[in-house]
Short mmCIF file of C-alpha atoms and ligand atoms in Angstrom, two decimals:
data_model
loop_
_atom_site.label_atom_id
_atom_site.label_comp_id
_atom_site.label_asym_id
_atom_site.label_seq_id
_atom_site.Cartn_x
_atom_site.Cartn_y
_atom_site.Cartn_z
CA MET A 1 72.34 164.30 -7.83
CA MET A 2 69.21 166.39 -7.07
CA SER A 3 66.75 165.54 -4.20
CA ASP A 4 62.79 164.72 -5.41
CA ASP A 5 62.10 167.85 -3.03
CA GLU A 6 64.72 169.93 -4.74
CA ILE A 7 63.48 169.32 -8.28
CA ARG A 8 59.85 170.06 -6.83
CA GLU A 9 60.99 173.06 -5.48
CA TRP A 10 62.92 174.51 -8.43
CA LEU A 11 59.71 173.42 -10.90
CA THR A 12 57.22 175.22 -8.54
CA THR A 13 58.51 178.20 -6.84
CA GLU A 14 57.19 181.46 -7.25
CA ASP A 15 60.15 183.38 -6.23
CA ALA A 16 61.37 184.87 -9.66
CA GLU A 17 65.04 185.28 -8.39
CA LYS A 18 64.93 181.73 -7.90
CA VAL A 19 63.74 180.99 -11.27
CA GLU A 20 66.66 183.30 -12.73
CA GLU A 21 68.95 181.59 -10.60
CA LEU A 22 68.01 177.95 -11.84
CA HIS A 23 68.52 179.40 -15.20
CA ARG A 24 71.73 180.98 -14.50
CA ASN A 25 73.19 177.44 -13.28
CA ALA A 26 72.32 175.94 -16.04
CA ARG A 27 73.52 178.24 -18.53
CA MET A 28 76.81 178.07 -16.73
CA ALA A 29 76.76 174.40 -16.62
CA ALA A 30 76.51 174.09 -20.49
CA GLU A 31 79.03 177.00 -20.89
CA SER A 32 81.61 175.06 -18.74
CA VAL A 33 81.45 172.16 -21.66
CA TYR A 34 80.53 173.91 -24.68
CA GLY A 35 81.38 177.58 -24.18
CA GLU A 36 79.56 179.85 -26.31
CA ARG A 37 78.68 177.09 -29.12
CA VAL A 38 75.24 176.40 -29.88
CA PHE A 39 75.19 173.74 -32.50
CA ALA A 40 72.76 173.69 -35.49
CA ARG A 41 71.23 170.35 -36.77
CA GLY A 42 69.45 170.42 -40.48
CA LEU A 43 66.25 169.17 -40.17
CA ILE A 44 64.57 167.58 -42.70
CA GLU A 45 60.96 166.12 -42.17
CA ILE A 46 61.15 163.18 -44.82
CA SER A 47 57.30 161.99 -44.41
CA SER A 48 53.88 162.73 -42.70
CA TYR A 49 52.72 159.22 -43.16
CA CYS A 50 52.45 157.29 -39.95
CA ARG A 51 50.96 154.09 -38.91
CA ASN A 52 50.60 155.08 -35.11
CA ASN A 53 47.95 156.86 -33.51
CA CYS A 54 49.30 158.93 -30.31
CA HIS A 55 46.55 160.48 -28.87
CA TYR A 56 48.57 164.15 -29.21
CA CYS A 57 49.60 164.05 -32.64
CA GLY A 58 48.82 165.95 -35.52
CA LEU A 59 49.81 163.12 -38.02
CA ARG A 60 48.00 160.18 -36.46
CA ARG A 61 46.71 157.76 -38.50
CA ASP A 62 42.90 158.55 -37.77
CA ASN A 63 43.55 162.34 -38.56
CA ARG A 64 41.68 162.67 -41.90
CA ASN A 65 42.77 165.83 -42.12
CA ALA A 66 46.19 165.78 -41.94
CA GLU A 67 48.16 166.18 -45.38
CA ARG A 68 50.15 163.44 -46.10
CA TYR A 69 53.83 163.54 -48.18
CA ARG A 70 57.08 161.73 -48.48
CA ILE A 71 59.91 162.98 -49.86
CA SER A 72 62.13 160.87 -52.53
CA HIS A 73 65.68 159.61 -51.78
CA GLU A 74 67.30 162.45 -54.44
CA THR A 75 65.50 165.33 -52.39
CA ILE A 76 66.72 164.02 -49.09
CA TRP A 77 70.28 163.63 -50.47
CA LYS A 78 69.77 167.18 -52.27
CA ALA A 79 68.56 168.90 -49.07
CA CYS A 80 71.83 167.59 -47.45
CA ASP A 81 74.11 168.38 -50.53
CA ASP A 82 72.64 172.02 -50.06
CA GLY A 83 72.89 172.08 -46.52
CA TYR A 84 76.64 171.27 -46.56
CA GLU A 85 77.10 173.80 -49.23
CA LEU A 86 76.26 176.16 -46.51
CA GLY A 87 78.26 174.64 -43.84
CA LEU A 88 76.04 172.29 -42.24
CA ARG A 89 77.67 169.10 -40.58
CA SER A 90 74.72 167.42 -39.10
CA PHE A 91 71.46 166.21 -40.64
CA VAL A 92 68.32 164.76 -38.76
CA LEU A 93 65.84 162.99 -41.00
CA GLN A 94 62.69 162.88 -38.85
CA GLY A 95 59.07 161.46 -39.86
CA GLY A 96 55.89 159.69 -38.76
CA GLU A 97 56.41 155.84 -38.68
CA ASP A 98 55.83 155.36 -42.52
CA MET A 99 56.76 151.96 -43.79
CA TRP A 100 57.29 152.68 -47.19
CA PHE A 101 60.51 153.62 -45.58
CA THR A 102 61.62 150.08 -45.48
CA ASP A 103 64.55 149.32 -43.46
CA GLU A 104 66.49 148.69 -46.94
CA ARG A 105 65.28 152.20 -48.51
CA LEU A 106 66.20 154.01 -45.22
CA ALA A 107 69.74 152.43 -45.16
CA GLU A 108 70.15 153.28 -48.99
CA ILE A 109 69.31 157.14 -48.18
CA VAL A 110 71.34 156.79 -45.12
CA LYS A 111 74.66 155.34 -47.00
CA GLY A 112 74.03 157.69 -50.13
CA ILE A 113 74.39 160.64 -47.60
CA LYS A 114 77.56 159.12 -46.13
CA GLU A 115 78.91 158.30 -49.39
CA ARG A 116 78.29 162.32 -50.25
CA HIS A 117 79.46 163.55 -47.38
CA PRO A 118 81.44 161.22 -45.08
CA ASP A 119 82.20 164.15 -42.55
CA VAL A 120 78.68 164.82 -41.34
CA ALA A 121 76.52 163.08 -38.57
CA VAL A 122 73.24 161.43 -39.45
CA THR A 123 70.26 161.57 -37.10
CA LEU A 124 67.44 159.31 -37.38
CA SER A 125 63.82 160.02 -35.94
CA VAL A 126 61.58 157.76 -37.81
CA GLY A 127 59.82 155.75 -34.40
CA GLU A 128 59.77 152.16 -32.92
CA ARG A 129 61.27 149.44 -34.89
CA PRO A 130 63.21 146.08 -34.23
CA ALA A 131 66.60 146.22 -33.06
CA GLU A 132 67.51 144.61 -36.44
CA SER A 133 66.42 147.69 -38.48
CA TYR A 134 68.38 150.05 -36.29
CA ARG A 135 71.53 147.59 -36.65
CA LEU A 136 70.97 147.86 -40.41
CA TRP A 137 70.74 151.88 -40.32
CA ARG A 138 74.02 151.75 -38.00
CA GLU A 139 76.00 149.64 -40.40
CA ALA A 140 74.76 151.94 -43.21
CA GLY A 141 76.40 155.05 -40.92
CA ALA A 142 73.75 156.66 -38.91
CA ASP A 143 75.15 157.96 -35.95
CA ARG A 144 72.37 159.23 -33.63
CA TYR A 145 68.85 158.55 -33.18
CA LEU A 146 66.00 160.66 -31.65
CA LEU A 147 63.09 158.71 -29.59
CA ARG A 148 61.33 160.52 -27.01
CA HIS A 149 60.30 158.05 -24.41
CA GLU A 150 57.21 160.37 -24.16
CA ALA A 151 56.29 159.73 -20.64
CA ALA A 152 58.70 157.83 -17.81
CA ASP A 153 55.17 157.13 -15.92
CA PRO A 154 53.58 153.73 -17.50
CA LEU A 155 50.19 155.10 -16.54
CA LEU A 156 50.54 158.39 -18.06
CA TYR A 157 52.11 156.77 -21.11
CA SER A 158 49.02 154.70 -21.78
CA GLN A 159 46.95 157.80 -21.39
CA LEU A 160 48.81 159.19 -24.01
CA HIS A 161 48.54 156.25 -26.44
CA PRO A 162 46.66 153.91 -28.13
CA LYS A 163 46.26 150.26 -26.46
CA GLU A 164 48.41 148.84 -29.00
CA MET A 165 51.32 151.07 -28.38
CA SER A 166 53.44 149.87 -25.08
CA TYR A 167 55.79 151.89 -22.79
CA ASP A 168 57.97 148.42 -22.51
CA ASN A 169 58.67 148.42 -26.27
CA ARG A 170 59.34 152.16 -26.17
CA LEU A 171 62.05 151.65 -23.46
CA ARG A 172 63.27 148.48 -25.28
CA CYS A 173 63.95 150.46 -28.75
CA LEU A 174 65.96 153.06 -26.45
CA VAL A 175 68.01 150.32 -24.92
CA ASP A 176 68.45 148.70 -28.04
CA LEU A 177 69.65 151.97 -29.84
CA GLN A 178 72.21 152.44 -27.03
CA ARG A 179 73.71 149.18 -27.45
CA LEU A 180 74.30 149.62 -30.98
CA GLY A 181 76.29 152.52 -30.27
CA TYR A 182 74.00 155.19 -31.30
CA GLN A 183 74.23 158.87 -29.64
CA THR A 184 70.95 158.63 -28.38
CA GLY A 185 68.11 160.81 -27.38
CA CYS A 186 65.02 160.56 -25.22
CA GLY A 187 62.50 163.33 -24.24
CA PHE A 188 58.75 164.03 -23.56
CA MET A 189 56.13 166.92 -23.97
CA VAL A 190 55.83 169.54 -21.03
CA GLY A 191 52.21 170.34 -20.12
CA ALA A 192 50.54 167.52 -21.97
CA PRO A 193 47.14 166.43 -20.82
CA ARG A 194 47.37 164.52 -17.37
CA CYS A 195 51.07 164.99 -17.00
CA THR A 196 52.32 166.45 -13.38
CA ILE A 197 55.29 167.58 -11.16
CA GLU A 198 55.49 163.91 -10.01
CA GLY A 199 55.74 162.85 -13.33
CA TYR A 200 58.21 164.72 -14.54
CA ILE A 201 60.41 164.00 -11.53
CA LYS A 202 59.99 160.16 -13.01
CA ASP A 203 60.90 161.72 -16.31
CA ILE A 204 64.13 163.01 -14.67
CA ARG A 205 65.08 160.08 -13.13
CA LEU A 206 64.52 157.88 -16.30
CA ILE A 207 66.84 160.42 -18.00
CA GLU A 208 69.59 159.82 -14.94
CA LYS A 209 69.16 156.17 -15.49
CA LEU A 210 69.52 155.98 -19.43
CA ARG A 211 71.99 158.47 -19.47
CA PRO A 212 71.36 159.72 -23.42
CA ALA A 213 73.47 162.17 -25.30
CA MET A 214 70.43 164.05 -26.02
CA VAL A 215 67.03 165.02 -24.52
CA GLY A 216 64.37 166.71 -26.22
CA ILE A 217 61.54 168.33 -24.50
CA GLY A 218 59.02 170.92 -25.67
CA PRO A 219 55.72 172.17 -24.86
CA PHE A 220 52.29 170.04 -25.65
CA ILE A 221 50.57 172.13 -28.42
CA PRO A 222 47.12 171.05 -29.34
CA ALA A 223 46.63 169.76 -32.79
CA ALA A 224 43.35 169.84 -34.98
CA GLY A 225 41.93 166.47 -35.62
CA THR A 226 43.37 164.58 -32.40
CA PRO A 227 41.67 163.49 -29.40
CA PHE A 228 43.45 166.23 -27.39
CA ASP A 229 42.84 169.04 -29.89
CA LYS A 230 40.61 171.04 -27.14
CA CYS A 231 43.45 170.87 -24.78
CA LYS A 232 45.68 173.80 -23.46
CA ALA A 233 49.47 173.85 -24.57
CA GLY A 234 51.85 173.28 -22.09
CA SER A 235 53.97 176.28 -20.39
CA ALA A 236 56.83 178.08 -21.68
CA ASP A 237 58.01 178.62 -18.35
CA MET A 238 57.61 175.06 -17.01
CA THR A 239 59.46 173.98 -20.32
CA LEU A 240 62.30 176.22 -19.54
CA ARG A 241 62.49 175.36 -15.89
CA LEU A 242 62.81 171.50 -16.80
CA LEU A 243 65.62 172.42 -19.61
CA SER A 244 67.44 173.64 -16.61
CA VAL A 245 67.05 171.16 -14.11
CA ILE A 246 67.80 168.47 -17.10
CA ARG A 247 70.68 170.71 -18.01
CA MET A 248 71.80 170.29 -14.29
CA THR A 249 71.53 166.59 -14.58
CA ASN A 250 74.37 166.52 -16.85
CA PRO A 251 76.39 169.37 -18.37
CA HIS A 252 77.38 167.57 -21.33
CA LEU A 253 74.08 167.07 -22.90
CA LEU A 254 73.00 168.02 -26.17
CA LEU A 255 69.63 169.69 -25.30
CA PRO A 256 68.09 171.51 -28.09
CA ALA A 257 65.75 174.43 -27.70
CA THR A 258 62.99 173.07 -29.91
CA THR A 259 60.54 174.54 -32.61
CA ALA A 260 57.66 174.03 -30.25
CA LEU A 261 59.03 176.16 -27.67
CA ASP A 262 60.04 179.05 -30.43
CA THR A 263 56.20 178.36 -31.52
CA ILE A 264 54.63 179.25 -28.13
CA LEU A 265 57.16 182.01 -27.22
CA GLU A 266 58.32 184.60 -29.60
CA ASP A 267 61.87 184.63 -28.55
CA GLY A 268 61.50 180.91 -27.57
CA MET A 269 64.82 179.77 -28.93
CA GLU A 270 66.80 182.76 -27.11
CA ARG A 271 65.12 181.97 -23.93
CA GLY A 272 65.97 178.22 -24.39
CA VAL A 273 69.31 178.83 -24.87
CA MET A 274 69.77 181.04 -21.67
CA ALA A 275 67.80 178.35 -19.60
CA GLY A 276 70.75 175.75 -20.87
CA ALA A 277 69.76 174.40 -24.28
CA ASN A 278 72.75 174.20 -26.70
CA VAL A 279 71.42 172.70 -29.94
CA ILE A 280 68.85 174.32 -32.48
CA MET A 281 67.34 172.35 -35.45
CA PRO A 282 66.66 174.67 -38.17
CA ASN A 283 64.10 173.22 -40.68
CA ILE A 284 65.71 172.68 -44.03
CA THR A 285 62.84 170.52 -45.44
CA PRO A 286 62.30 171.50 -49.30
CA LEU A 287 59.98 174.45 -49.47
CA THR A 288 57.77 172.42 -51.64
CA GLU A 289 56.73 170.35 -48.44
CA ARG A 290 57.10 172.57 -45.78
CA GLY A 291 54.11 173.07 -43.80
CA LYS A 292 52.63 169.77 -44.35
CA TYR A 293 54.26 168.19 -41.42
CA SER A 294 51.74 169.43 -39.00
CA ILE A 295 52.62 167.63 -35.84
CA TYR A 296 50.81 170.51 -33.96
CA ASP A 297 48.85 173.75 -35.13
CA ASN A 298 50.39 176.95 -35.48
CA LYS A 299 53.99 175.69 -36.04
CA ARG A 300 56.50 178.71 -36.82
CA ILE A 301 56.95 177.95 -40.47
CA THR A 302 58.95 180.32 -42.57
CA GLY A 303 59.01 180.42 -46.09
CA ASN A 304 62.74 180.96 -45.91
CA ASP A 305 65.31 178.61 -48.06
CA ALA A 306 67.88 177.04 -45.69
CA ALA A 307 71.01 179.81 -46.09
CA GLU A 308 68.06 182.38 -44.85
CA THR A 309 66.99 180.28 -41.95
CA LEU A 310 70.12 179.79 -40.80
CA ASP A 311 71.40 183.49 -40.97
CA VAL A 312 68.40 184.35 -38.79
CA THR A 313 69.17 181.85 -36.65
CA ARG A 314 72.59 183.07 -36.41
CA GLN A 315 71.60 186.76 -35.88
CA ARG A 316 69.22 185.98 -33.10
CA LEU A 317 71.96 183.77 -31.52
CA GLU A 318 74.35 186.45 -31.81
CA VAL A 319 72.37 189.04 -29.77
CA ILE A 320 72.55 186.66 -26.72
CA GLY A 321 76.23 186.29 -27.31
CA ARG A 322 75.97 182.49 -28.60
CA LYS A 323 77.76 181.71 -31.94
CA LEU A 324 75.84 179.10 -34.17
CA THR A 325 78.33 176.02 -34.53
CA LEU A 326 77.73 173.98 -37.95
CA SER A 327 80.19 171.16 -37.22
CA ARG A 328 78.96 167.82 -36.39
CA GLY A 329 78.32 168.83 -32.70
CA ASP A 330 79.20 165.26 -30.89
CA TYR A 331 78.97 164.58 -27.33
CA GLU A 332 82.04 165.87 -25.61
N1 SAH B 401 57.02 159.61 -35.23
C1 SAH B 401 58.35 159.92 -34.47
C2 SAH B 401 59.39 161.20 -34.95
C3 SAH B 401 57.98 162.25 -35.22
S1 SAH B 401 57.36 162.92 -33.75
C4 SAH B 401 58.30 159.74 -33.08
O1 SAH B 401 56.94 159.65 -32.50
O2 SAH B 401 59.30 159.35 -32.57
C5 SAH B 401 58.46 163.69 -32.74
C6 SAH B 401 57.80 164.36 -31.13
O3 SAH B 401 56.87 165.36 -31.67
C7 SAH B 401 57.31 163.08 -30.61
O4 SAH B 401 58.16 162.11 -30.09
C8 SAH B 401 56.69 164.15 -29.96
O5 SAH B 401 56.87 164.11 -28.66
C9 SAH B 401 56.59 165.42 -30.34
N2 SAH B 401 54.97 165.55 -30.39
C10 SAH B 401 54.00 165.24 -31.08
N3 SAH B 401 52.72 165.78 -30.99
C11 SAH B 401 52.75 166.84 -30.32
C12 SAH B 401 52.11 167.88 -29.91
N4 SAH B 401 50.93 168.10 -30.44
N5 SAH B 401 52.87 168.85 -29.54
C13 SAH B 401 54.27 169.09 -29.06
N6 SAH B 401 54.86 168.02 -29.26
C14 SAH B 401 54.32 166.82 -30.04
FE1 SF4 B 402 53.32 159.11 -35.39
FE2 SF4 B 402 55.52 160.08 -34.17
FE3 SF4 B 402 53.04 161.44 -34.34
FE4 SF4 B 402 52.91 159.10 -32.89
S1 SF4 B 402 54.22 161.26 -32.45
S2 SF4 B 402 51.49 159.65 -34.45
S3 SF4 B 402 54.68 157.96 -33.89
S4 SF4 B 402 54.64 160.87 -35.66
#
C-alpha cells in the first residue's frame, strides 16, 4: 500500500521524469494482468431525464436548457443487437435517475438483452435505488453496476450535491451492490470545484477499502445552466496521474479511459491507456438521440455509427500497441 506521502508526491511532483515513471509503472501493472488487451463496452445513454440536482451536472433537474429524451425498450434492444453483430459482448446502460424506468421496466429490458444474447455482460448505471431494485435487476441478469462515489470526503460530497442527497446513501448503495454480487464500479471527478490533493488521497483510501472491480474517473468539465458553469475544468495531467495511482493500488482493476478525458485532450484515450487504463466505452447510442445526453459541455460526439466508432477506436489503439477486445472483459 502506498503511504499518503508517496501518493502526495506522485500527484504533485514537477519532475517530468518522475511522472513518466509513474505512468510506466501503472502501464506495466495493467499489462501484467491484461497484456495488450483494452476492453470495449458499448455505451447506450438511455435517458437524459433526472430527478436529482447534482450541482455539476448538465442533466440536473433544474437545468431548463437540457434537452430531455428517453429511448424505448425496442431501441435499446436494437442497439444491443447491432453491437452484438459487430462483436461487442459488453453493454452499459446509463442514464439520469429517470423514474419512468421503473424497477420492473428496467428488469424487463435487462431480461430482453440476456434472452437475445446470453453471452453478453450487462452493466447498469442509473444511480441510487433501494437494495430491492438492485436485487430485482441482478435476478434479471445484470452483471455490473457503475455508481461513482463522487467524493470520499463527506464535506466535499455535501458541497457538490444538494441537501437532499447524502453521502451515506451513496455508500449504502455501493455496499448493497457488492453484496448482491455485482461487479461494482465507483469513482469520482478530477478537478471539481473545491477538490484537493488531500481529498484524492481519501478517494484512493476508499477505493482500497471497497475493493471495486471498476473505477471510473474523468476530469470535471463545466456544464452550461448549472451552478458550476463558470468553474474551470479539471486538468488532464492530474487525471492521468490519478489513473496511474489508482492502477498501482490494483493491477486487476477495470479502469476506463473516459470520454471526459478524451474531450479535454485530443489524444485522451491513448494517454489514458498509456497511464494504465484498460477499458474504453464507445458510444453506441442511436444517432437520433446522440448529443442530447449532455452531462457537460463540448462532449466529444461523433456522427459515426457503432461500426465506425469501433473502427476508429481500434485504429487509435493499434498505434499504441493495444488490441481492442470485444469480449465480456470480466475482472480477472
Ligand atoms: N445518473 C447516474 C449516471 C449518469 S452521470 C449517476 O449519477 O450515477 C455519470 C457520471 O458523470 C457521474 O457519476 C459524474 O461523476 C459524471 N459527471 C456529471 N457531471 C459531470 C461534469 N460536469 N463533468 C464531468 N463529469 C461529470
Ligand atoms: Fe442526475 Fe447523475 Fe447528473 Fe446527478 S450526475 S444530476 S444523478 S445524471
